[in-house]
């Protein structure tokens, strides 16, 4: 027991010094390589703490190596933009003046639902409220809000997402499928060409592929 | 912490780790080489003539090395060698030279195996 106690104190101290050495970062701001290091460190620290038949150096040496690697990567990143880009990637604009950039989303392995979730978590319930949205290299989404944008009075319901009709949401939004198809035909639009279509009361938002989104107020019962 | 100080610390840690690794490698090679040499020396005396004093010396020598080796080798493997040497002592003391021969071979093989297992080579890295 005393052995475990002593090892725990040693490893904890080394971890603390190492984290201090690595510098201050909130867990949500970690770059991918830092996230890898954090996960690995947790595992490395635990094993020699619990198993006294394993020499403590089997935990300490990898920890020290990780701290040193982190330092050198950070050091090189500070002095080289190319290296920084290679290591961390670059930020991506996923909402611009035209609305959702579906190609950017594909490059990030994100879908429209992920995007809507990200902006909702920052209290923007419609893409109308967002002028620009950027996915940072650490995965966070930064938003430049649209000034004077109208805030939704209720939660917009997604009727079409990435070219697919969401049947259960039609019921939720009180929308008739045939009327919707008729409406789209009249607008010369096909379901498969629509990135996002939402309804909020009588307010329709349509984001076609490669075109700016359109917001329309429709008559009650039109859909 | 100043960046230059951090850089210095990082370099020092790297150099220390690398140097320790090289020294450990050399130390392990020497210890297992000596273990093998001592065992072979005992075996050379012949089947009926294993020198009990040599076996006791081997045991004492190994106990000393054990305390250093357990800083960087798993204790289970080291304890196995120690247990085998203990058995060997008992076998030689009891005049059971057949068992002693088997145990000597076992220690020799363990020594070679441990040297391979913990040496710096591609097979261990992979």
Tab-separated table of C-alpha atoms in Angstrom, chain A residues 19 22 25-43 66 70 73 87-88 137-139:
chain	number	residue	atom	x	y	z
A	19	UNK	CA	1.279	20.071	-17.394
A	22	UNK	CA	3.153	22.264	-21.385
A	25	UNK	CA	-4.906	25.307	-22.050
A	26	UNK	CA	-8.542	24.581	-21.377
A	27	UNK	CA	-9.509	21.065	-22.376
A	28	UNK	CA	-11.903	22.413	-24.960
A	29	UNK	CA	-9.154	24.358	-26.700
A	30	UNK	CA	-6.747	21.501	-27.267
A	31	UNK	CA	-5.352	20.932	-30.711
A	32	UNK	CA	-5.616	17.348	-32.042
A	33	UNK	CA	-2.021	16.447	-31.123
A	34	UNK	CA	-2.534	17.820	-27.610
A	35	UNK	CA	-5.696	15.783	-27.230
A	36	UNK	CA	-3.752	12.662	-28.224
A	37	UNK	CA	-1.074	13.468	-25.658
A	38	UNK	CA	-3.646	14.086	-22.918
A	39	UNK	CA	-5.379	10.760	-23.559
A	40	UNK	CA	-2.102	8.825	-23.671
A	41	UNK	CA	-0.755	10.501	-20.544
A	42	UNK	CA	-3.793	9.404	-18.546
A	43	UNK	CA	-3.243	5.782	-19.517
A	66	UNK	CA	5.410	13.196	-24.285
A	70	UNK	CA	4.736	18.566	-26.896
A	73	UNK	CA	5.974	20.639	-31.491
A	87	UNK	CA	-0.129	19.720	-37.681
A	88	UNK	CA	-3.363	21.488	-36.779
A	137	UNK	CA	-8.663	23.854	-35.739
A	138	UNK	CA	-9.623	22.623	-32.279
A	139	UNK	CA	-13.128	21.770	-33.426
